[in-house]
């Protein structure tokens, strides 16, 4: 269904065209002058404009000029009963996609509209692809990520629910996008929601939508993520942080495949593949009672575990090259090489913020470098001025989990000190969201109150 704007000073033409398009399943808005058409285009979205050329006052060609001057790139089909070659040439130069003569054949009109919509769809897709090129690419060279991508290929074609597990910054959303792009739903929408970033009192509205006036501040109807993702995929990041009360409602939607907007009075069917992710241990959350066991069994059908960057140093050269090209292109910088000792230093670092931290580091190094990025510059830019994982580090004791916690605690304390106890800058340096850094500090026993007493923010 397309939203059409028909502009003609003849009321019978407006009525017949509107009726023909509505019978074909489209929505048609009509107006009898170019000035009013311009106001409508500024206030409402349209897919195509059909405009007469000869009209009292401002004519259709003037409307084309106004649209071009305002930068409004809408396809316009011109129609006229007084056509001439010169008029058609001028209309085409002003941006018209077609020129039809009156009297109009309904079949030809609908065929023209169909062709224009296909062209518009291709242009929109090409524009989106140009914007997305490289943005969601999964770059890897080692065996660990090859195994992960093999699992992605295996499960993508099914409707099985996937739970992506991994530390913050390992690329869980990229994997979710890859699952969607390789699935039968690839032509449908891909919608995301970070459950940890939405206040508990608003998450139901974000997921299911709400009706106008359903609560204070609900000034208009809001379409939730499930409806936005209909016939596509919905990625729920940090599912482990979803409030327990909301978990019960999500479980019901997964079972019944229908939602009800907040303040609504009727169920709305939805056809959505739900993909979830978390950096937390869902088994432990179930044992503690903070994650429903029945929901766990619904979403934990096919787990995909993403290895942290410290376990796949062989991917670092490819990632550095990818991010460097991306950053240079974005900023219009000339390409800069990374020397062998720079790459060695980057490979030896532990990357607590994973791939996200590496991307930020590459940008920082390119900003600092005059020519090539060398090992000395990397050592200066790394947290604490170290290349990390030093060979002479004091030996740790305890289980692997305890050693990992100890290491993460030392990294966080070091970054807090380096940034003057400022949480926002520390979170950015570690590639974490501020809320996640607070939770990580709490879990690792980092006493922020004591730090604040020594000058924290």
JSON list of N, CA, C and O in Angstrom, two decimals, residues 6-47:
[
{"chain": "A", "resi": 6, "resn": "UNK", "atom": "N", "xyz": [-2.45, 13.44, -4.85]},
{"chain": "A", "resi": 6, "resn": "UNK", "atom": "CA", "xyz": [-2.90, 13.77, -6.20]},
{"chain": "A", "resi": 6, "resn": "UNK", "atom": "C", "xyz": [-3.25, 15.25, -6.25]},
{"chain": "A", "resi": 6, "resn": "UNK", "atom": "O", "xyz": [-4.05, 15.74, -5.44]},
{"chain": "A", "resi": 7, "resn": "UNK", "atom": "N", "xyz": [-2.64, 15.97, -7.19]},
{"chain": "A", "resi": 7, "resn": "UNK", "atom": "CA", "xyz": [-2.82, 17.42, -7.30]},
{"chain": "A", "resi": 7, "resn": "UNK", "atom": "C", "xyz": [-3.41, 17.74, -8.67]},
{"chain": "A", "resi": 7, "resn": "UNK", "atom": "O", "xyz": [-2.79, 17.48, -9.70]},
{"chain": "A", "resi": 8, "resn": "UNK", "atom": "N", "xyz": [-4.62, 18.31, -8.70]},
{"chain": "A", "resi": 8, "resn": "UNK", "atom": "CA", "xyz": [-5.28, 18.67, -9.96]},
{"chain": "A", "resi": 8, "resn": "UNK", "atom": "C", "xyz": [-6.39, 19.65, -9.64]},
{"chain": "A", "resi": 8, "resn": "UNK", "atom": "O", "xyz": [-7.08, 19.52, -8.62]},
{"chain": "A", "resi": 9, "resn": "UNK", "atom": "N", "xyz": [-6.58, 20.64, -10.51]},
{"chain": "A", "resi": 9, "resn": "UNK", "atom": "CA", "xyz": [-7.63, 21.63, -10.26]},
{"chain": "A", "resi": 9, "resn": "UNK", "atom": "C", "xyz": [-9.00, 21.15, -10.74]},
{"chain": "A", "resi": 9, "resn": "UNK", "atom": "O", "xyz": [-10.01, 21.81, -10.49]},
{"chain": "A", "resi": 10, "resn": "UNK", "atom": "N", "xyz": [-9.04, 19.97, -11.39]},
{"chain": "A", "resi": 10, "resn": "UNK", "atom": "CA", "xyz": [-10.31, 19.43, -11.87]},
{"chain": "A", "resi": 10, "resn": "UNK", "atom": "C", "xyz": [-10.83, 18.40, -10.86]},
{"chain": "A", "resi": 10, "resn": "UNK", "atom": "O", "xyz": [-10.20, 17.35, -10.64]},
{"chain": "A", "resi": 11, "resn": "UNK", "atom": "N", "xyz": [-12.00, 18.69, -10.25]},
{"chain": "A", "resi": 11, "resn": "UNK", "atom": "CA", "xyz": [-12.52, 17.84, -9.19]},
{"chain": "A", "resi": 11, "resn": "UNK", "atom": "C", "xyz": [-12.89, 16.44, -9.69]},
{"chain": "A", "resi": 11, "resn": "UNK", "atom": "O", "xyz": [-12.73, 15.46, -8.98]},
{"chain": "A", "resi": 12, "resn": "UNK", "atom": "N", "xyz": [-13.41, 16.34, -10.91]},
{"chain": "A", "resi": 12, "resn": "UNK", "atom": "CA", "xyz": [-13.78, 15.03, -11.43]},
{"chain": "A", "resi": 12, "resn": "UNK", "atom": "C", "xyz": [-12.54, 14.15, -11.64]},
{"chain": "A", "resi": 12, "resn": "UNK", "atom": "O", "xyz": [-12.56, 12.93, -11.40]},
{"chain": "A", "resi": 13, "resn": "UNK", "atom": "N", "xyz": [-11.44, 14.77, -12.09]},
{"chain": "A", "resi": 13, "resn": "UNK", "atom": "CA", "xyz": [-10.18, 14.02, -12.23]},
{"chain": "A", "resi": 13, "resn": "UNK", "atom": "C", "xyz": [-9.68, 13.53, -10.87]},
{"chain": "A", "resi": 13, "resn": "UNK", "atom": "O", "xyz": [-9.26, 12.38, -10.72]},
{"chain": "A", "resi": 14, "resn": "UNK", "atom": "N", "xyz": [-9.75, 14.41, -9.87]},
{"chain": "A", "resi": 14, "resn": "UNK", "atom": "CA", "xyz": [-9.33, 14.02, -8.52]},
{"chain": "A", "resi": 14, "resn": "UNK", "atom": "C", "xyz": [-10.15, 12.83, -8.02]},
{"chain": "A", "resi": 14, "resn": "UNK", "atom": "O", "xyz": [-9.61, 11.87, -7.48]},
{"chain": "A", "resi": 15, "resn": "UNK", "atom": "N", "xyz": [-11.45, 12.91, -8.21]},
{"chain": "A", "resi": 15, "resn": "UNK", "atom": "CA", "xyz": [-12.34, 11.85, -7.71]},
{"chain": "A", "resi": 15, "resn": "UNK", "atom": "C", "xyz": [-12.07, 10.52, -8.42]},
{"chain": "A", "resi": 15, "resn": "UNK", "atom": "O", "xyz": [-11.99, 9.46, -7.78]},
{"chain": "A", "resi": 16, "resn": "UNK", "atom": "N", "xyz": [-11.92, 10.56, -9.75]},
{"chain": "A", "resi": 16, "resn": "UNK", "atom": "CA", "xyz": [-11.72, 9.31, -10.49]},
{"chain": "A", "resi": 16, "resn": "UNK", "atom": "C", "xyz": [-10.35, 8.68, -10.19]},
{"chain": "A", "resi": 16, "resn": "UNK", "atom": "O", "xyz": [-10.24, 7.46, -10.04]},
{"chain": "A", "resi": 17, "resn": "UNK", "atom": "N", "xyz": [-9.31, 9.52, -10.08]},
{"chain": "A", "resi": 17, "resn": "UNK", "atom": "CA", "xyz": [-7.99, 8.98, -9.77]},
{"chain": "A", "resi": 17, "resn": "UNK", "atom": "C", "xyz": [-7.94, 8.40, -8.36]},
{"chain": "A", "resi": 17, "resn": "UNK", "atom": "O", "xyz": [-7.40, 7.31, -8.14]},
{"chain": "A", "resi": 18, "resn": "UNK", "atom": "N", "xyz": [-8.53, 9.14, -7.40]},
{"chain": "A", "resi": 18, "resn": "UNK", "atom": "CA", "xyz": [-8.53, 8.66, -6.02]},
{"chain": "A", "resi": 18, "resn": "UNK", "atom": "C", "xyz": [-9.26, 7.32, -5.92]},
{"chain": "A", "resi": 18, "resn": "UNK", "atom": "O", "xyz": [-8.82, 6.41, -5.22]},
{"chain": "A", "resi": 19, "resn": "UNK", "atom": "N", "xyz": [-10.39, 7.21, -6.62]},
{"chain": "A", "resi": 19, "resn": "UNK", "atom": "CA", "xyz": [-11.17, 5.96, -6.57]},
{"chain": "A", "resi": 19, "resn": "UNK", "atom": "C", "xyz": [-10.37, 4.81, -7.18]},
{"chain": "A", "resi": 19, "resn": "UNK", "atom": "O", "xyz": [-10.34, 3.70, -6.62]},
{"chain": "A", "resi": 20, "resn": "UNK", "atom": "N", "xyz": [-9.70, 5.05, -8.30]},
{"chain": "A", "resi": 20, "resn": "UNK", "atom": "CA", "xyz": [-8.92, 3.99, -8.95]},
{"chain": "A", "resi": 20, "resn": "UNK", "atom": "C", "xyz": [-7.78, 3.49, -8.05]},
{"chain": "A", "resi": 20, "resn": "UNK", "atom": "O", "xyz": [-7.55, 2.28, -7.93]},
{"chain": "A", "resi": 21, "resn": "UNK", "atom": "N", "xyz": [-7.11, 4.42, -7.39]},
{"chain": "A", "resi": 21, "resn": "UNK", "atom": "CA", "xyz": [-5.98, 4.02, -6.54]},
{"chain": "A", "resi": 21, "resn": "UNK", "atom": "C", "xyz": [-6.47, 3.32, -5.26]},
{"chain": "A", "resi": 21, "resn": "UNK", "atom": "O", "xyz": [-5.85, 2.36, -4.80]},
{"chain": "A", "resi": 22, "resn": "UNK", "atom": "N", "xyz": [-7.59, 3.80, -4.72]},
{"chain": "A", "resi": 22, "resn": "UNK", "atom": "CA", "xyz": [-8.11, 3.16, -3.50]},
{"chain": "A", "resi": 22, "resn": "UNK", "atom": "C", "xyz": [-8.60, 1.75, -3.79]},
{"chain": "A", "resi": 22, "resn": "UNK", "atom": "O", "xyz": [-8.44, 0.84, -2.97]},
{"chain": "A", "resi": 23, "resn": "UNK", "atom": "N", "xyz": [-9.20, 1.55, -4.95]},
{"chain": "A", "resi": 23, "resn": "UNK", "atom": "CA", "xyz": [-9.63, 0.20, -5.33]},
{"chain": "A", "resi": 23, "resn": "UNK", "atom": "C", "xyz": [-8.44, -0.73, -5.49]},
{"chain": "A", "resi": 23, "resn": "UNK", "atom": "O", "xyz": [-8.55, -1.95, -5.29]},
{"chain": "A", "resi": 24, "resn": "UNK", "atom": "N", "xyz": [-7.29, -0.16, -5.86]},
{"chain": "A", "resi": 24, "resn": "UNK", "atom": "CA", "xyz": [-6.07, -0.96, -6.01]},
{"chain": "A", "resi": 24, "resn": "UNK", "atom": "C", "xyz": [-5.35, -1.16, -4.68]},
{"chain": "A", "resi": 24, "resn": "UNK", "atom": "O", "xyz": [-4.27, -1.77, -4.65]},
{"chain": "A", "resi": 25, "resn": "UNK", "atom": "N", "xyz": [-5.91, -0.63, -3.57]},
{"chain": "A", "resi": 25, "resn": "UNK", "atom": "CA", "xyz": [-5.34, -0.85, -2.24]},
{"chain": "A", "resi": 25, "resn": "UNK", "atom": "C", "xyz": [-4.43, 0.23, -1.73]},
{"chain": "A", "resi": 25, "resn": "UNK", "atom": "O", "xyz": [-3.74, 0.04, -0.72]},
{"chain": "A", "resi": 26, "resn": "UNK", "atom": "N", "xyz": [-4.42, 1.40, -2.39]},
{"chain": "A", "resi": 26, "resn": "UNK", "atom": "CA", "xyz": [-3.56, 2.50, -1.95]},
{"chain": "A", "resi": 26, "resn": "UNK", "atom": "C", "xyz": [-4.37, 3.56, -1.21]},
{"chain": "A", "resi": 26, "resn": "UNK", "atom": "O", "xyz": [-5.59, 3.61, -1.31]},
{"chain": "A", "resi": 27, "resn": "UNK", "atom": "N", "xyz": [-3.66, 4.41, -0.48]},
{"chain": "A", "resi": 27, "resn": "UNK", "atom": "CA", "xyz": [-4.29, 5.55, 0.19]},
{"chain": "A", "resi": 27, "resn": "UNK", "atom": "C", "xyz": [-4.03, 6.79, -0.65]},
{"chain": "A", "resi": 27, "resn": "UNK", "atom": "O", "xyz": [-2.89, 7.06, -1.03]},
{"chain": "A", "resi": 28, "resn": "UNK", "atom": "N", "xyz": [-5.09, 7.56, -0.93]},
{"chain": "A", "resi": 28, "resn": "UNK", "atom": "CA", "xyz": [-4.95, 8.73, -1.79]},
{"chain": "A", "resi": 28, "resn": "UNK", "atom": "C", "xyz": [-5.45, 9.98, -1.08]},
{"chain": "A", "resi": 28, "resn": "UNK", "atom": "O", "xyz": [-6.56, 10.00, -0.55]},
{"chain": "A", "resi": 29, "resn": "UNK", "atom": "N", "xyz": [-4.59, 11.01, -1.06]},
{"chain": "A", "resi": 29, "resn": "UNK", "atom": "CA", "xyz": [-4.96, 12.33, -0.57]},
{"chain": "A", "resi": 29, "resn": "UNK", "atom": "C", "xyz": [-5.03, 13.26, -1.77]},
{"chain": "A", "resi": 29, "resn": "UNK", "atom": "O", "xyz": [-4.15, 13.22, -2.63]},
{"chain": "A", "resi": 30, "resn": "UNK", "atom": "N", "xyz": [-6.08, 14.09, -1.83]},
{"chain": "A", "resi": 30, "resn": "UNK", "atom": "CA", "xyz": [-6.25, 14.96, -3.00]},
{"chain": "A", "resi": 30, "resn": "UNK", "atom": "C", "xyz": [-6.21, 16.42, -2.59]},
{"chain": "A", "resi": 30, "resn": "UNK", "atom": "O", "xyz": [-6.57, 16.78, -1.45]},
{"chain": "A", "resi": 31, "resn": "UNK", "atom": "N", "xyz": [-5.74, 17.26, -3.49]},
{"chain": "A", "resi": 31, "resn": "UNK", "atom": "CA", "xyz": [-5.83, 18.71, -3.29]},
{"chain": "A", "resi": 31, "resn": "UNK", "atom": "C", "xyz": [-5.84, 19.37, -4.67]},
{"chain": "A", "resi": 31, "resn": "UNK", "atom": "O", "xyz": [-5.39, 18.79, -5.66]},
{"chain": "A", "resi": 32, "resn": "UNK", "atom": "N", "xyz": [-6.38, 20.61, -4.74]},
{"chain": "A", "resi": 32, "resn": "UNK", "atom": "CA", "xyz": [-6.62, 21.23, -6.05]},
{"chain": "A", "resi": 32, "resn": "UNK", "atom": "C", "xyz": [-5.67, 22.35, -6.40]},
{"chain": "A", "resi": 32, "resn": "UNK", "atom": "O", "xyz": [-5.90, 23.09, -7.36]},
{"chain": "A", "resi": 33, "resn": "UNK", "atom": "N", "xyz": [-4.55, 22.52, -5.64]},
{"chain": "A", "resi": 33, "resn": "UNK", "atom": "CA", "xyz": [-3.60, 23.56, -6.02]},
{"chain": "A", "resi": 33, "resn": "UNK", "atom": "C", "xyz": [-2.20, 23.21, -5.49]},
{"chain": "A", "resi": 33, "resn": "UNK", "atom": "O", "xyz": [-2.04, 22.47, -4.51]},
{"chain": "A", "resi": 34, "resn": "UNK", "atom": "N", "xyz": [-1.20, 23.77, -6.14]},
{"chain": "A", "resi": 34, "resn": "UNK", "atom": "CA", "xyz": [0.19, 23.42, -5.83]},
{"chain": "A", "resi": 34, "resn": "UNK", "atom": "C", "xyz": [0.63, 23.93, -4.46]},
{"chain": "A", "resi": 34, "resn": "UNK", "atom": "O", "xyz": [1.42, 23.28, -3.78]},
{"chain": "A", "resi": 35, "resn": "UNK", "atom": "N", "xyz": [0.14, 25.11, -4.07]},
{"chain": "A", "resi": 35, "resn": "UNK", "atom": "CA", "xyz": [0.55, 25.67, -2.77]},
{"chain": "A", "resi": 35, "resn": "UNK", "atom": "C", "xyz": [0.10, 24.76, -1.63]},
{"chain": "A", "resi": 35, "resn": "UNK", "atom": "O", "xyz": [0.86, 24.47, -0.69]},
{"chain": "A", "resi": 36, "resn": "UNK", "atom": "N", "xyz": [-1.15, 24.29, -1.70]},
{"chain": "A", "resi": 36, "resn": "UNK", "atom": "CA", "xyz": [-1.67, 23.38, -0.67]},
{"chain": "A", "resi": 36, "resn": "UNK", "atom": "C", "xyz": [-0.90, 22.05, -0.71]},
{"chain": "A", "resi": 36, "resn": "UNK", "atom": "O", "xyz": [-0.61, 21.46, 0.34]},
{"chain": "A", "resi": 37, "resn": "UNK", "atom": "N", "xyz": [-0.54, 21.59, -1.88]},
{"chain": "A", "resi": 37, "resn": "UNK", "atom": "CA", "xyz": [0.22, 20.34, -2.00]},
{"chain": "A", "resi": 37, "resn": "UNK", "atom": "C", "xyz": [1.56, 20.45, -1.29]},
{"chain": "A", "resi": 37, "resn": "UNK", "atom": "O", "xyz": [1.99, 19.51, -0.60]},
{"chain": "A", "resi": 38, "resn": "UNK", "atom": "N", "xyz": [2.21, 21.61, -1.45]},
{"chain": "A", "resi": 38, "resn": "UNK", "atom": "CA", "xyz": [3.50, 21.80, -0.80]},
{"chain": "A", "resi": 38, "resn": "UNK", "atom": "C", "xyz": [3.36, 21.76, 0.72]},
{"chain": "A", "resi": 38, "resn": "UNK", "atom": "O", "xyz": [4.19, 21.17, 1.43]},
{"chain": "A", "resi": 39, "resn": "UNK", "atom": "N", "xyz": [2.29, 22.36, 1.25]},
{"chain": "A", "resi": 39, "resn": "UNK", "atom": "CA", "xyz": [2.04, 22.33, 2.70]},
{"chain": "A", "resi": 39, "resn": "UNK", "atom": "C", "xyz": [1.81, 20.90, 3.18]},
{"chain": "A", "resi": 39, "resn": "UNK", "atom": "O", "xyz": [2.29, 20.49, 4.25]},
{"chain": "A", "resi": 40, "resn": "UNK", "atom": "N", "xyz": [1.08, 20.12, 2.39]},
{"chain": "A", "resi": 40, "resn": "UNK", "atom": "CA", "xyz": [0.81, 18.73, 2.77]},
{"chain": "A", "resi": 40, "resn": "UNK", "atom": "C", "xyz": [2.09, 17.90, 2.80]},
{"chain": "A", "resi": 40, "resn": "UNK", "atom": "O", "xyz": [2.31, 17.10, 3.71]},
{"chain": "A", "resi": 41, "resn": "UNK", "atom": "N", "xyz": [2.95, 18.11, 1.80]},
{"chain": "A", "resi": 41, "resn": "UNK", "atom": "CA", "xyz": [4.20, 17.36, 1.73]},
{"chain": "A", "resi": 41, "resn": "UNK", "atom": "C", "xyz": [5.10, 17.69, 2.93]},
{"chain": "A", "resi": 41, "resn": "UNK", "atom": "O", "xyz": [5.81, 16.81, 3.44]},
{"chain": "A", "resi": 42, "resn": "UNK", "atom": "N", "xyz": [5.08, 18.93, 3.38]},
{"chain": "A", "resi": 42, "resn": "UNK", "atom": "CA", "xyz": [5.90, 19.33, 4.53]},
{"chain": "A", "resi": 42, "resn": "UNK", "atom": "C", "xyz": [5.40, 18.72, 5.83]},
{"chain": "A", "resi": 42, "resn": "UNK", "atom": "O", "xyz": [6.17, 18.51, 6.78]},
{"chain": "A", "resi": 43, "resn": "UNK", "atom": "N", "xyz": [4.11, 18.42, 5.91]},
{"chain": "A", "resi": 43, "resn": "UNK", "atom": "CA", "xyz": [3.52, 17.97, 7.17]},
{"chain": "A", "resi": 43, "resn": "UNK", "atom": "C", "xyz": [3.25, 16.47, 7.26]},
{"chain": "A", "resi": 43, "resn": "UNK", "atom": "O", "xyz": [3.07, 15.94, 8.35]},
{"chain": "A", "resi": 44, "resn": "UNK", "atom": "N", "xyz": [3.22, 15.78, 6.11]},
{"chain": "A", "resi": 44, "resn": "UNK", "atom": "CA", "xyz": [2.87, 14.36, 6.11]},
{"chain": "A", "resi": 44, "resn": "UNK", "atom": "C", "xyz": [3.75, 13.59, 5.15]},
{"chain": "A", "resi": 44, "resn": "UNK", "atom": "O", "xyz": [4.20, 14.13, 4.14]},
{"chain": "A", "resi": 45, "resn": "UNK", "atom": "N", "xyz": [3.99, 12.30, 5.45]},
{"chain": "A", "resi": 45, "resn": "UNK", "atom": "CA", "xyz": [4.81, 11.49, 4.53]},
{"chain": "A", "resi": 45, "resn": "UNK", "atom": "C", "xyz": [3.99, 10.96, 3.36]},
{"chain": "A", "resi": 45, "resn": "UNK", "atom": "O", "xyz": [2.88, 10.48, 3.53]},
{"chain": "A", "resi": 46, "resn": "UNK", "atom": "N", "xyz": [4.54, 11.04, 2.16]},
{"chain": "A", "resi": 46, "resn": "UNK", "atom": "CA", "xyz": [3.93, 10.47, 0.96]},
{"chain": "A", "resi": 46, "resn": "UNK", "atom": "C", "xyz": [4.97, 9.65, 0.22]},
{"chain": "A", "resi": 46, "resn": "UNK", "atom": "O", "xyz": [6.18, 9.89, 0.34]},
{"chain": "A", "resi": 47, "resn": "UNK", "atom": "N", "xyz": [4.50, 8.67, -0.53]},
{"chain": "A", "resi": 47, "resn": "UNK", "atom": "CA", "xyz": [5.40, 7.84, -1.33]},
{"chain": "A", "resi": 47, "resn": "UNK", "atom": "C", "xyz": [5.56, 8.37, -2.75]},
{"chain": "A", "resi": 47, "resn": "UNK", "atom": "O", "xyz": [6.65, 8.32, -3.32]}
]
